[in-house]
Amino acid sequence: MKSSPITRRDFVQAAAASLGILHSAPLAARGSEPVLVSVKKIWDRAEYNSFTDLVRFQDRWYCTFREGVSHEGDIGVVRVLVSDDAEKWQSTGLVEESGIDLRDPKLSVMPDGHLMLVMGGAVYENGRYWTRSPRVSFSSDGAAWSTPEKVLAEDHWLWRITWHKGRGYCLSKLNEGRRPRRGFLYTTTDGIEWDYITEFMVEGVSETTLRFMPDDEMIVLVRPGWIGHSFPPYKHWDFHKMEHQIGGPNFIRLPDGSLWASGRRYNEDGTRHTVLARMTRERYEPVLTLPSGGDTSYPGMVWHDDMLWMSYYSSHEAKTSIYLAKIRFP
């Protein structure tokens, strides 16, 4: 019987299993209990402020989010804030498009040194969703942004881009409402032209954050509750269903190799909060609840000065506002 050739993926997984580090070993150390150092409201000037992201760029902080009247159904614009010290914030950029609800902006730093925004562009008729397509915008200084440009086809929504070895990777969720939703993994070198990699065959696939491990393994956190991992060329995936549902998922790999995730937690009593959770390739375990409630989540996460910095939005103080939390790991 002719044996199949051993692939790089097979070799890496076999080596990991022999060392006891594949699946069984947690990526987040259980002895490292996170401690909430501070939370500060940094913006509430619009009637509705939501869907955040956070990056460090040219030694400054940049936070982005949507401003509108309500959660959906109106025309939203994308605000970009800047700060030197994460204490005093000022508006440095505004991205808008006539008649389009620009939603859920995500920031990334491209290999060429530019800032990139990816966002959904939704169209409504009589206040009800009609169609959408992704938009991208670019800046060299965080202040002047290019005119939003449509990418991919109608009804797609690129969600969060992660750059790795000169390429950007992102999942696009396709279809809304009662139609079956599908998720397609794409890659790019410039943010304009996108190449298809594969489809994520998991139920209800939606908002997805992906990160890379030092050995090029890609790990993904998928709404409503999936964790997946794959090795190049990222066409074959292993998925694990989480015990918890999550909204607005994000996660980060800390310098010690542990993974920490954040998003909206749906509690049994019907309440919602933004939480920080331990994460492995198979588990998502909330351990810290941030001051939050009601309409909340969509965190940005940055490791800086030996601390985890998180932007998020919440309506626990009546008005949906933007918050910045600092979290320490003893």
C-alpha positions as semicolon CSV with decimal commas, in nm:
position;residue;x (nm);y (nm);z (nm)
1;M;0,000;0,000;0,000
2;K;0,147;0,330;-0,106
3;S;0,182;0,580;0,177
4;S;0,092;0,946;0,146
5;P;0,377;1,199;0,149
6;I;0,441;1,370;0,481
7;T;0,349;1,737;0,467
8;R;0,501;2,024;0,665
9;R;0,178;2,043;0,863
10;D;0,201;1,673;0,955
11;F;0,563;1,716;1,064
12;V;0,493;2,021;1,283
13;Q;0,192;1,857;1,449
14;A;0,380;1,533;1,510
15;A;0,673;1,722;1,663
16;A;0,439;1,924;1,882
17;A;0,254;1,613;1,997
18;S;0,582;1,441;2,089
19;L;0,665;1,735;2,313
20;G;0,318;1,737;2,467
21;I;0,237;2,089;2,352
22;L;-0,036;2,033;2,094
23;H;-0,389;2,091;2,224
24;S;-0,323;1,956;2,575
25;A;-0,104;2,238;2,702
26;P;-0,278;2,571;2,768
27;L;-0,138;2,874;2,590
28;A;-0,243;3,098;2,877
29;A;-0,069;3,033;3,208
30;R;-0,321;2,971;3,487
31;G;-0,101;3,137;3,744
32;S;-0,116;3,472;3,566
33;E;-0,438;3,624;3,698
34;P;-0,505;3,956;3,523
35;V;-0,565;4,263;3,739
36;L;-0,765;4,562;3,618
37;V;-0,545;4,865;3,681
38;S;-0,770;5,139;3,544
39;V;-1,058;5,220;3,310
40;K;-1,113;5,560;3,156
41;K;-1,382;5,696;2,927
42;I;-1,201;5,859;2,635
43;W;-1,488;5,963;2,403
44;D;-1,864;6,015;2,414
45;R;-1,930;6,315;2,190
46;A;-2,151;6,142;1,934
47;E;-2,498;6,019;2,018
48;Y;-2,378;5,662;1,967
49;N;-2,009;5,559;1,988
50;S;-1,918;5,195;1,920
51;F;-1,706;4,919;1,760
52;T;-1,351;5,010;1,859
53;D;-0,997;4,918;1,764
54;L;-0,658;5,023;1,901
55;V;-0,300;5,029;1,767
56;R;0,042;5,179;1,837
57;F;0,179;5,369;1,536
58;Q;0,490;5,589;1,523
59;D;0,511;5,582;1,906
60;R;0,158;5,715;1,947
61;W;-0,178;5,563;2,033
62;Y;-0,454;5,546;1,774
63;C;-0,810;5,446;1,854
64;T;-1,088;5,418;1,598
65;F;-1,463;5,360;1,624
66;R;-1,798;5,431;1,460
67;E;-2,004;5,737;1,539
68;G;-2,377;5,735;1,464
69;V;-2,723;5,775;1,607
70;S;-2,795;5,411;1,690
71;H;-2,653;5,059;1,659
72;E;-2,758;5,032;1,293
73;G;-2,997;5,174;1,038
74;D;-2,841;5,521;1,020
75;I;-2,538;5,676;0,854
76;G;-2,222;5,615;1,053
77;V;-1,880;5,776;1,020
78;V;-1,541;5,652;1,137
79;R;-1,357;5,862;1,395
80;V;-0,983;5,825;1,463
81;L;-0,835;5,951;1,791
82;V;-0,468;6,003;1,873
83;S;-0,279;6,030;2,200
84;D;0,082;6,054;2,309
85;D;0,022;5,920;2,660
86;A;-0,320;5,743;2,647
87;E;-0,449;6,010;2,886
88;K;-0,530;6,306;2,664
89;W;-0,705;6,215;2,338
90;Q;-0,793;6,428;2,040
91;S;-0,963;6,363;1,709
92;T;-0,711;6,335;1,427
93;G;-0,917;6,190;1,143
94;L;-1,272;6,144;1,019
95;V;-1,361;5,899;0,741
96;E;-1,707;5,925;0,586
97;E;-1,893;5,840;0,266
98;S;-2,218;6,002;0,153
99;G;-2,518;5,776;0,209
100;I;-2,307;5,490;0,349
101;D;-2,300;5,356;0,703
102;L;-1,930;5,294;0,767
103;R;-1,920;5,032;1,042
104;D;-1,686;4,846;1,270
105;P;-1,350;4,997;1,162
106;K;-1,030;4,802;1,223
107;L;-0,679;4,949;1,220
108;S;-0,358;4,780;1,111
109;V;-0,003;4,887;1,028
110;M;0,095;4,773;0,680
111;P;0,441;4,641;0,585
112;D;0,509;4,965;0,394
113;G;0,450;5,171;0,710
114;H;0,104;5,306;0,630
115;L;-0,198;5,285;0,856
116;M;-0,491;5,095;0,706
117;L;-0,859;5,102;0,794
118;V;-1,091;4,822;0,690
119;M;-1,463;4,869;0,753
120;G;-1,804;4,761;0,638
121;G;-2,006;4,994;0,417
122;A;-2,378;4,929;0,464
123;V;-2,669;5,068;0,263
124;Y;-3,022;5,098;0,405
125;E;-3,363;5,154;0,253
126;N;-3,623;5,305;0,484
127;G;-3,398;5,229;0,779
128;R;-3,361;4,859;0,698
129;Y;-3,048;4,681;0,578
130;W;-3,025;4,646;0,200
131;T;-2,669;4,561;0,101
132;R;-2,305;4,618;0,192
133;S;-1,946;4,581;0,075
134;P;-1,605;4,629;0,242
135;R;-1,423;4,963;0,233
136;V;-1,055;5,036;0,287
137;S;-0,875;5,363;0,355
138;F;-0,506;5,447;0,405
139;S;-0,301;5,710;0,585
140;S;0,066;5,792;0,637
141;D;0,006;6,004;0,947
142;G;-0,330;5,900;1,097
143;A;-0,481;6,239;1,011
144;A;-0,529;6,252;0,633
145;W;-0,714;5,944;0,506
146;S;-0,775;5,833;0,150
147;T;-1,129;5,819;0,011
148;P;-1,292;5,491;0,114
149;E;-1,251;5,235;-0,164
150;K;-1,476;4,933;-0,221
151;V;-1,306;4,592;-0,236
152;L;-1,432;4,239;-0,301
153;A;-1,789;4,184;-0,417
154;E;-2,123;4,306;-0,287
155;D;-2,244;4,151;0,040
156;H;-1,892;4,071;0,166
157;W;-1,755;4,215;0,490
158;L;-1,382;4,197;0,560
159;W;-1,349;4,221;0,934
160;R;-0,999;4,243;1,084
161;I;-0,668;4,222;0,895
162;T;-0,357;4,067;1,046
163;W;-0,025;4,112;0,867
164;H;0,235;3,836;0,863
165;K;0,556;3,819;0,660
166;G;0,448;4,087;0,416
167;R;0,094;3,960;0,362
168;G;-0,240;4,055;0,514
169;Y;-0,495;3,791;0,608
170;C;-0,861;3,845;0,679
171;L;-1,190;3,657;0,691
172;S;-1,487;3,797;0,502
173;K;-1,835;3,710;0,623
174;L;-2,087;3,677;0,341
175;N;-2,467;3,710;0,373
176;E;-2,682;3,855;0,649
177;G;-3,010;3,782;0,820
178;R;-3,180;3,445;0,772
179;R;-2,971;3,342;0,473
180;P;-2,692;3,100;0,561
181;R;-2,379;3,299;0,647
182;R;-2,047;3,188;0,500
183;G;-1,688;3,283;0,580
184;F;-1,405;3,311;0,327
185;L;-1,037;3,350;0,413
186;Y;-0,848;3,595;0,191
187;T;-0,495;3,731;0,165
188;T;-0,351;4,053;0,021
189;T;-0,026;4,243;-0,019
190;D;-0,176;4,592;-0,069
191;G;-0,525;4,587;0,087
192;I;-0,686;4,640;-0,254
193;E;-0,646;4,312;-0,440
194;W;-0,749;4,002;-0,245
195;D;-0,678;3,635;-0,318
196;Y;-0,908;3,358;-0,197
197;I;-0,758;3,086;0,026
198;T;-1,042;2,871;0,160
199;E;-1,386;2,865;0,319
200;F;-1,442;2,815;0,692
201;M;-1,692;2,530;0,721
202;V;-1,835;2,612;1,065
203;E;-2,194;2,692;1,157
204;G;-2,283;3,059;1,190
205;V;-1,935;3,184;1,096
206;S;-1,914;3,559;1,146
207;E;-1,668;3,813;1,291
208;T;-1,322;3,657;1,305
209;T;-0,985;3,762;1,445
210;L;-0,676;3,568;1,342
211;R;-0,322;3,568;1,478
212;F;0,005;3,393;1,393
213;M;0,230;3,182;1,612
214;P;0,612;3,183;1,573
215;D;0,598;2,863;1,362
216;D;0,349;3,026;1,117
217;E;0,051;2,844;1,264
218;M;-0,263;3,057;1,225
219;I;-0,515;3,058;1,510
220;V;-0,861;3,210;1,469
221;L;-1,134;3,315;1,711
222;V;-1,473;3,309;1,540
223;R;-1,811;3,446;1,644
224;P;-2,040;3,293;1,769
225;G;-1,806;3,042;1,936
226;W;-1,529;2,863;1,745
227;I;-1,151;2,837;1,775
228;G;-0,957;2,706;1,476
229;H;-0,597;2,649;1,378
230;S;-0,408;2,570;1,060
231;F;-0,060;2,566;0,908
232;P;0,047;2,705;0,568
233;P;-0,105;2,721;0,313
234;Y;-0,402;2,755;0,553
235;K;-0,643;2,548;0,346
236;H;-0,707;2,271;0,600
237;W;-0,848;2,365;0,940
238;D;-0,927;2,206;1,274
239;F;-1,211;2,377;1,464
240;H;-1,328;2,340;1,823
241;K;-1,662;2,464;1,950
242;M;-1,639;2,683;2,260
243;E;-1,856;2,653;2,569
244;H;-1,921;3,027;2,558
245;Q;-2,063;3,247;2,285
246;I;-1,872;3,562;2,197
247;G;-1,948;3,884;2,013
248;G;-1,688;4,119;1,868
249;P;-1,401;3,872;1,922
250;N;-1,038;3,972;1,955
251;F;-0,730;3,806;2,102
252;I;-0,360;3,869;2,145
253;R;-0,045;3,667;2,199
254;L;0,160;3,798;2,491
255;P;0,542;3,786;2,508
256;D;0,529;3,473;2,726
257;G;0,338;3,293;2,448
258;S;0,001;3,291;2,624
259;L;-0,318;3,385;2,442
260;W;-0,573;3,621;2,591
261;A;-0,906;3,699;2,428
262;S;-1,183;3,950;2,473
263;G;-1,536;4,010;2,352
264;R;-1,900;4,025;2,455
265;R;-2,019;3,767;2,705
266;Y;-2,384;3,660;2,696
267;N;-2,484;3,579;3,054
268;E;-2,757;3,336;3,154
269;D;-2,963;3,617;3,309
270;G;-2,972;3,802;2,977
271;T;-2,712;4,064;3,065
272;R;-2,404;4,132;2,855
273;H;-2,053;4,236;2,952
274;T;-1,711;4,276;2,795
275;V;-1,472;4,019;2,939
276;L;-1,110;3,912;2,924
277;A;-1,058;3,538;2,880
278;R;-0,784;3,279;2,881
279;M;-0,759;3,112;2,545
280;T;-0,604;2,793;2,411
281;R;-0,650;2,611;2,082
282;E;-0,957;2,446;2,235
283;R;-1,088;2,667;2,514
284;Y;-1,206;3,018;2,590
285;E;-1,237;3,084;2,965
286;P;-1,359;3,428;3,085
287;V;-1,171;3,537;3,398
288;L;-1,214;3,915;3,422
289;T;-1,526;4,129;3,366
290;L;-1,462;4,488;3,267
291;P;-1,691;4,773;3,376
292;S;-1,951;4,730;3,103
293;G;-2,305;4,631;3,023
294;G;-2,590;4,659;2,779
295;D;-2,459;4,738;2,432
296;T;-2,088;4,657;2,468
297;S;-1,775;4,480;2,337
298;Y;-1,564;4,506;2,017
299;P;-1,230;4,553;2,193
300;G;-0,895;4,660;2,057
301;M;-0,597;4,495;2,228
302;V;-0,232;4,611;2,249
303;W;0,056;4,487;2,467
304;H;0,274;4,786;2,567
305;D;0,499;4,866;2,863
306;D;0,434;4,524;3,021
307;M;0,062;4,588;3,027
308;L;-0,244;4,492;2,822
309;W;-0,430;4,796;2,690
310;M;-0,789;4,749;2,574
311;S;-1,030;4,982;2,402
312;Y;-1,398;4,887;2,403
313;Y;-1,740;5,046;2,402
314;S;-2,023;5,012;2,651
315;S;-2,359;5,159;2,750
316;H;-2,341;5,076;3,122
317;E;-2,330;5,450;3,197
318;A;-2,644;5,506;2,987
319;K;-2,479;5,646;2,674
320;T;-2,266;5,423;2,451
321;S;-1,913;5,552;2,503
322;I;-1,553;5,456;2,429
323;Y;-1,337;5,326;2,715
324;L;-0,971;5,242;2,760
325;A;-0,865;4,980;3,016
326;K;-0,520;4,892;3,146
327;I;-0,467;4,535;3,268
328;R;-0,164;4,402;3,451
329;F;-0,044;4,041;3,475
330;P;0,141;3,975;3,805
